[in-house]
Coordinates of C-alpha atoms in Angstrom, one line a residue:
M1 CA 0.0 0.0 0.0
T2 CA 1.7 3.2 -1.2
L3 CA -1.2 5.6 -0.3
I4 CA 0.6 6.9 2.8
N5 CA 4.2 5.7 2.4
Q6 CA 4.9 8.0 -0.5
Q7 CA 4.2 11.1 1.6
S8 CA 7.1 12.1 3.8
K9 CA 5.1 14.5 5.9
I10 CA 2.7 11.8 6.9
N11 CA 5.5 9.3 7.4
N12 CA 6.9 11.6 10.1
P13 CA 3.9 12.8 12.1
Q14 CA 6.2 15.0 14.2
S15 CA 6.8 17.3 11.2
T16 CA 4.3 19.9 10.2
I17 CA 1.3 18.5 8.3
N18 CA -1.7 20.3 6.7
V19 CA -4.8 19.6 8.7
A20 CA -8.4 20.6 7.7
I21 CA -11.3 20.5 10.1
I22 CA -14.8 20.6 8.6
G23 CA -17.4 22.2 10.9
S24 CA -16.7 25.2 13.2
G25 CA -18.9 24.2 16.1
T26 CA -17.6 23.5 19.5
M27 CA -16.1 20.2 18.6
G28 CA -14.6 21.3 15.3
S29 CA -13.1 24.4 16.8
G30 CA -11.7 22.4 19.6
I31 CA -10.0 19.9 17.3
A32 CA -8.6 22.9 15.3
Q33 CA -7.1 24.3 18.5
V34 CA -5.6 20.9 19.4
S35 CA -3.9 20.4 16.0
A36 CA -2.7 24.1 15.9
Q37 CA -1.2 23.8 19.3
A38 CA 0.7 20.7 18.0
G39 CA 2.2 22.8 15.3
C40 CA 0.1 21.8 12.4
T41 CA -1.1 24.2 9.7
V42 CA -4.9 24.1 10.1
K43 CA -7.8 25.2 7.9
L44 CA -11.1 25.4 9.7
V45 CA -13.9 25.1 7.2
D46 CA -17.6 26.1 7.5
V47 CA -20.0 27.4 4.9
N48 CA -21.3 29.8 7.5
A49 CA -18.9 32.8 7.7
I50 CA -20.6 34.0 10.8
A51 CA -20.0 30.7 12.5
L52 CA -16.3 30.9 11.5
E53 CA -16.0 34.4 13.0
K54 CA -17.7 33.1 16.2
S55 CA -15.1 30.3 16.4
K56 CA -12.3 32.7 15.8
L57 CA -13.5 35.0 18.7
A58 CA -14.0 31.9 20.9
L59 CA -10.4 30.8 20.3
E60 CA -9.1 34.3 21.1
N61 CA -11.1 34.2 24.4
T62 CA -9.8 30.7 25.3
L63 CA -6.2 31.5 24.5
S64 CA -6.4 34.9 26.4
K65 CA -7.6 33.0 29.5
L66 CA -4.7 30.6 29.1
V67 CA -2.3 33.5 29.0
E68 CA -3.9 35.0 32.1
K69 CA -3.5 31.7 33.9
E70 CA 0.2 31.5 32.7
K71 CA -0.5 28.2 30.9
I72 CA 0.9 29.7 27.7
D73 CA 2.7 33.0 26.9
A74 CA 1.7 35.7 24.4
N75 CA 4.1 34.3 21.8
E76 CA 2.5 30.9 22.0
K77 CA -0.9 32.4 21.7
S78 CA 0.1 34.2 18.5
R79 CA 1.7 31.1 17.2
I80 CA -1.5 29.0 17.7
Q81 CA -3.7 31.7 16.1
A82 CA -1.3 32.0 13.1
N83 CA -1.6 28.3 12.5
I84 CA -5.3 28.5 11.9
S85 CA -7.0 29.9 8.8
Y86 CA -10.8 30.2 8.4
V87 CA -12.3 29.2 5.0
T88 CA -15.8 28.7 3.6
E89 CA -15.0 26.5 0.6
L90 CA -14.0 22.9 0.5
T91 CA -11.9 23.8 -2.6
A92 CA -9.4 25.4 -0.2
L93 CA -8.4 22.0 1.1
A94 CA -6.4 20.8 -1.9
D95 CA -3.1 20.7 0.1
A96 CA -4.6 18.8 3.1
D97 CA -2.8 15.8 4.5
L98 CA -5.5 15.0 7.0
V99 CA -9.2 16.1 7.0
I100 CA -11.4 15.6 10.0
E101 CA -15.1 16.0 9.5
A102 CA -17.0 17.3 12.6
I103 CA -20.5 18.2 11.3
V104 CA -24.0 17.1 12.1
E105 CA -24.5 13.4 13.1
N106 CA -26.4 12.5 9.9
I107 CA -25.0 9.6 7.9
E108 CA -26.3 10.9 4.5
V109 CA -24.9 14.4 5.1
K110 CA -21.5 12.9 6.0
R111 CA -21.4 10.6 3.0
K112 CA -22.2 13.6 0.7
V113 CA -19.3 15.6 2.2
F114 CA -16.8 12.8 1.9
A115 CA -17.8 12.2 -1.7
E116 CA -17.2 15.9 -2.4
L117 CA -13.9 15.9 -0.6
E118 CA -12.5 13.3 -3.0
S119 CA -12.8 15.7 -5.9
V120 CA -10.7 18.3 -4.0
V121 CA -8.0 16.5 -1.9
S122 CA -5.0 14.6 -3.2
K123 CA -4.9 10.8 -3.2
H124 CA -2.6 10.6 -0.2
C125 CA -4.9 12.6 2.1
I126 CA -6.4 10.8 5.0
L127 CA -10.2 11.4 5.5
A128 CA -11.6 11.0 9.0
S129 CA -14.9 11.4 10.7
N130 CA -15.4 12.6 14.2
T131 CA -18.7 10.7 14.5
S132 CA -19.5 9.3 17.9
S133 CA -21.6 6.4 16.8
L134 CA -22.2 6.2 13.1
S135 CA -20.8 3.5 10.8
I136 CA -17.3 4.3 9.5
A137 CA -17.7 1.6 6.8
S138 CA -20.8 3.3 5.5
I139 CA -19.0 6.7 5.3
A140 CA -16.0 5.1 3.6
A141 CA -18.3 3.4 1.0
S142 CA -19.1 6.9 -0.3
C143 CA -15.5 7.3 -1.4
T144 CA -13.6 6.0 -4.4
I145 CA -10.6 5.3 -2.2
P146 CA -12.3 3.9 0.9
E147 CA -9.1 2.5 2.3
R148 CA -8.0 6.0 3.4
V149 CA -11.1 6.6 5.5
L150 CA -11.4 6.0 9.2
G151 CA -13.0 7.4 12.4
I152 CA -11.0 9.8 14.6
H153 CA -13.4 10.6 17.5
F154 CA -12.4 13.4 20.0
F155 CA -14.3 14.1 23.2
N156 CA -15.7 17.4 24.3
P157 CA -13.9 19.7 25.1
A158 CA -11.3 18.4 22.7
P159 CA -8.4 20.6 24.1
L160 CA -8.9 19.2 27.6
M161 CA -10.0 15.6 27.1
Q162 CA -7.1 13.3 26.7
L163 CA -8.8 10.4 24.8
V164 CA -9.2 10.0 21.1
E165 CA -10.9 6.9 19.7
V166 CA -9.5 5.8 16.4
I167 CA -11.8 3.5 14.4
P168 CA -10.7 1.7 11.3
A169 CA -13.5 0.6 8.9
V170 CA -13.4 -2.8 7.3
Q171 CA -12.0 -0.9 4.2
T172 CA -9.3 1.0 6.1
S173 CA -5.7 0.1 5.2
E174 CA -3.3 -0.8 8.0
A175 CA -1.0 1.9 6.9
V176 CA -3.7 4.6 7.2
L177 CA -4.6 3.3 10.7
Q178 CA -1.0 3.3 11.9
K179 CA -0.2 6.7 10.5
S180 CA -3.4 8.1 12.0
V181 CA -2.5 6.7 15.4
E182 CA 1.0 8.2 15.2
I183 CA -0.4 11.6 14.2
I184 CA -3.0 11.8 17.0
S185 CA -0.5 10.5 19.5
S186 CA 2.0 13.2 18.5
W187 CA -0.7 15.7 19.4
N188 CA -0.3 14.6 23.1
K189 CA -3.5 12.5 23.1
T190 CA -4.1 9.0 24.4
V191 CA -5.4 6.8 21.5
A192 CA -7.8 3.9 22.0
V193 CA -8.3 1.8 18.8
A194 CA -11.8 0.4 18.5
K195 CA -13.7 -1.8 16.1
D196 CA -16.3 -0.2 13.9
T197 CA -19.3 -1.1 16.0
P198 CA -22.1 1.2 17.2
G199 CA -20.9 3.6 19.9
F200 CA -17.3 2.4 19.6
I201 CA -16.0 2.1 23.1
V202 CA -17.1 5.0 25.3
N203 CA -20.6 5.6 23.9
R204 CA -21.3 1.8 24.1
V205 CA -19.8 1.1 27.5
A206 CA -21.2 4.2 29.2
R207 CA -24.8 3.5 28.3
P208 CA -25.6 1.7 31.6
F209 CA -24.5 4.7 33.6
Y210 CA -27.5 6.4 32.2
S211 CA -29.9 3.6 31.5
E212 CA -29.6 1.7 34.8
S213 CA -29.9 5.0 36.7
L214 CA -33.0 5.8 34.7
R215 CA -34.4 2.4 35.5
L216 CA -33.7 2.8 39.2
Y217 CA -35.7 6.1 39.0
E218 CA -38.5 4.6 37.1
E219 CA -38.8 1.8 39.6
G220 CA -39.1 4.3 42.4
V221 CA -35.9 3.2 44.1
A222 CA -34.7 6.8 44.4
D223 CA -35.1 10.3 42.9
F224 CA -32.7 12.0 40.5
A225 CA -30.8 13.9 43.2
T226 CA -30.3 10.8 45.4
I227 CA -29.1 8.7 42.5
D228 CA -26.6 11.4 41.5
W229 CA -25.5 11.8 45.1
A230 CA -25.1 8.0 45.5
L231 CA -22.8 7.6 42.5
K232 CA -20.7 10.6 43.4
T233 CA -20.4 9.5 47.0
I234 CA -19.9 5.8 46.7
G235 CA -18.4 5.6 43.2
Q236 CA -16.5 8.9 43.2
F237 CA -17.9 9.8 39.8
R238 CA -17.3 13.5 39.1
M239 CA -20.9 14.0 38.1
G240 CA -24.1 12.0 38.6
P241 CA -25.9 10.5 35.6
F242 CA -28.8 13.0 35.6
E243 CA -26.5 16.0 36.1
L244 CA -24.4 14.7 33.2
M245 CA -27.3 14.0 30.9
D246 CA -28.6 17.5 31.6
L247 CA -25.1 18.9 30.8
I248 CA -24.7 16.9 27.6
G249 CA -28.3 17.7 26.5
H250 CA -31.1 15.3 25.8
D251 CA -31.1 16.1 22.2
V252 CA -27.6 14.6 22.1
N253 CA -27.6 11.9 24.9
Y254 CA -31.0 10.4 24.1
V255 CA -30.3 10.4 20.3
V256 CA -27.0 8.5 20.9
T257 CA -28.9 6.0 23.1
E258 CA -31.6 5.5 20.5
T259 CA -28.9 5.2 17.7
V260 CA -27.0 2.5 19.6
F261 CA -30.2 0.6 20.4
T262 CA -31.3 0.6 16.8
A263 CA -27.9 -0.3 15.5
F264 CA -27.6 -3.3 17.8
Y265 CA -30.8 -4.7 16.4
F266 CA -32.8 -3.6 19.4
D267 CA -30.8 -5.4 22.0
P268 CA -32.7 -4.8 25.3
K269 CA -29.6 -3.8 27.2
F270 CA -29.4 -0.6 25.2
K271 CA -33.2 0.2 25.4
P272 CA -33.9 3.9 25.7
S273 CA -36.0 5.4 28.5
F274 CA -39.4 7.0 28.1
T275 CA -38.6 9.3 30.9
Q276 CA -35.8 10.8 28.9
K277 CA -37.7 10.7 25.7
R278 CA -40.6 12.7 27.1
L279 CA -38.1 15.4 28.3
L280 CA -36.8 15.6 24.7
E281 CA -40.3 15.8 23.3
A282 CA -41.2 18.6 25.7
G283 CA -38.1 20.6 24.7
F284 CA -36.6 20.2 28.2
L285 CA -33.1 19.6 26.9
G286 CA -31.1 20.2 30.1
R287 CA -28.9 23.1 31.1
K288 CA -29.0 24.6 27.6
S289 CA -32.8 25.1 27.8
G290 CA -32.9 25.7 31.6
R291 CA -34.8 22.5 32.4
G292 CA -34.1 18.8 32.1
F293 CA -34.2 16.3 34.9
Y294 CA -33.7 19.4 37.0
N295 CA -35.3 22.8 36.7
Y296 CA -32.4 25.2 36.8
S297 CA -34.6 28.3 37.4
Q298 CA -35.4 26.9 40.9
E299 CA -33.3 25.7 43.8
L300 CA -32.1 22.1 43.1
P301 CA -33.6 19.3 45.2
Q302 CA -31.6 17.8 48.0
P303 CA -30.8 14.1 48.0
T304 CA -31.8 11.5 50.6
E305 CA -28.4 10.8 52.1
D306 CA -28.9 7.2 53.0
L307 CA -25.6 5.2 52.6
Q308 CA -27.3 1.8 52.5
L309 CA -29.6 3.0 49.7
A310 CA -26.6 4.6 48.0
K311 CA -24.7 1.3 48.1
T312 CA -27.7 -0.5 46.5
I313 CA -27.7 2.1 43.7
F314 CA -24.0 2.0 43.1
D315 CA -23.9 -1.8 43.0
R316 CA -26.6 -2.0 40.3
V317 CA -25.0 0.7 38.1
I318 CA -21.4 -0.4 38.5
V319 CA -22.1 -4.0 37.8
M320 CA -23.9 -3.1 34.6
L321 CA -21.0 -0.9 33.5
I322 CA -18.6 -3.6 34.3
N323 CA -20.7 -6.1 32.3
E324 CA -20.7 -3.9 29.2
A325 CA -17.0 -3.3 29.5
A326 CA -16.4 -7.0 29.8
D327 CA -18.6 -7.7 26.8
T328 CA -16.7 -5.1 24.8
L329 CA -13.6 -7.1 25.5
F330 CA -15.3 -10.4 24.9
L331 CA -16.4 -9.3 21.4
N332 CA -12.9 -7.9 20.5
I333 CA -14.1 -4.4 20.2
A334 CA -11.0 -3.1 21.9
S335 CA -8.2 -4.3 24.3
A336 CA -8.7 -4.3 28.1
K337 CA -6.2 -1.4 28.3
D338 CA -7.9 0.6 25.6
I339 CA -11.3 0.0 27.2
D340 CA -10.1 1.2 30.6
N341 CA -8.2 4.2 29.1
A342 CA -11.3 5.1 27.1
M343 CA -13.5 5.4 30.2
T344 CA -10.9 7.1 32.5
K345 CA -9.6 9.6 29.9
G346 CA -12.7 9.9 27.7
V347 CA -15.4 10.4 30.3
N348 CA -13.3 10.9 33.5
Y349 CA -14.4 7.7 35.3
P350 CA -12.5 7.4 38.6
K351 CA -11.0 4.1 37.5
G352 CA -11.1 1.6 34.7
L353 CA -14.1 -0.6 34.8
L354 CA -12.1 -3.8 34.3
V355 CA -9.8 -2.7 37.2
W356 CA -13.0 -2.1 39.2
A357 CA -14.2 -5.6 38.3
D358 CA -10.9 -7.1 39.7
E359 CA -11.3 -5.1 42.9
L360 CA -15.0 -5.9 43.5
G361 CA -14.4 -9.5 42.5
I362 CA -15.4 -11.3 39.3
E363 CA -17.5 -13.8 41.2
W364 CA -19.3 -10.9 42.9
C365 CA -20.0 -9.4 39.4
V366 CA -21.4 -12.7 38.1
N367 CA -23.6 -13.3 41.2
T368 CA -24.9 -9.8 41.2
L369 CA -25.9 -10.0 37.5
D370 CA -27.4 -13.4 38.0
D371 CA -29.5 -12.1 40.9
L372 CA -30.8 -9.2 38.7
Y373 CA -31.6 -11.6 35.9
H374 CA -33.4 -14.0 38.2
E375 CA -35.4 -11.1 39.7
Y376 CA -36.4 -9.5 36.4
H377 CA -35.9 -12.2 33.7
E378 CA -34.9 -9.5 31.3
D379 CA -32.1 -10.0 28.8
R380 CA -30.6 -6.7 29.7
Y381 CA -29.2 -8.4 32.8
R382 CA -27.5 -11.3 31.0
C383 CA -24.0 -11.9 32.3
S384 CA -21.1 -11.6 29.7
P385 CA -19.6 -15.0 29.0
I386 CA -16.1 -13.7 29.7
L387 CA -17.1 -12.9 33.3
R388 CA -18.7 -16.3 33.8
R389 CA -15.6 -18.1 32.4
M390 CA -13.2 -16.0 34.5
A391 CA -15.2 -16.6 37.7
A392 CA -15.1 -20.4 37.0
T393 CA -11.3 -20.3 36.7
N394 CA -10.6 -17.7 39.4
K395 CA -9.0 -15.3 36.8
Q396 CA -8.8 -11.5 36.9
F397 CA -8.4 -9.0 34.1
Y398 CA -5.1 -7.7 35.3
K399 CA -3.6 -10.3 37.6

């Protein structure tokens, strides 16, 4: 495969490469900042000139704050800004070595953009999508050179979050995958390579954090505030699930859940919640609209600080998270190390879920899941085969 090897700049990711980011929203702007800080020449593309100007002003504000905090100096600020140019036409990307698309999560829109890109960029250019859950293979199929297409998924805010998922499609060449990993690693990011399956690592493994918490609420076990408090107190999560869903926005979080559920052929363990769907339908999107699970125009409710109840809540949520992480390993979606890195560096979990499984005990995980299954007789509580096998042979993930 000579697609990448003939290009010396791509062969040496430490040297300056020409990067293009399509979409100047929060994510696209953040990726542009990351690549510019790494020394790349960056073109941020958006058909909306007003959006581009907004992005430019936001970067000025961000970098000024970093100067005030003495994280960077004025020269570094100027260097980063000089590395980014703002353009409204895809035709300006003819010299790009790497293009990362960060536009609306719509497969047909993305396929159209990628098809248009091929008439502009050179044959050596890597084409990547920042999609969080859509099929990379489907996007690649819109291109005449599908082997140079893959997923490069940053997390929000891109300049601060350490993790980047890199997702090869079935069409992606090994050379493109390896060079992409080298480039993103050279940007001081932690790379987790994931199979092209719905949700990749993080948006798949994290679903029970939301879904089991919603189930606990719907069963009347506890209210939103108490469940949030329990997981922060016992589990040391930085935010509770309802706080986090309100922060992400239900127009984003619910849609990802629904997308993963549909993509996995309606596997019940990914089933969305009517509670969250009704909020979305009502326009209660979370913090961005002033109301979600919580009403932010009022004083927020206080939790019931019952440690025994908190432990019950934690046990159900953590075992479901562990089970999904274990299944992700069982199905060869990613390595154990990449799964744990994804959750600690992508969504700030206090520890890796497979590390957590070892600490709590594999046998405890199996017994807890079996107890839930026997109580509910729902397939969502089925125990991953890898956990059952490990419990039978007294094995652990890391020992």
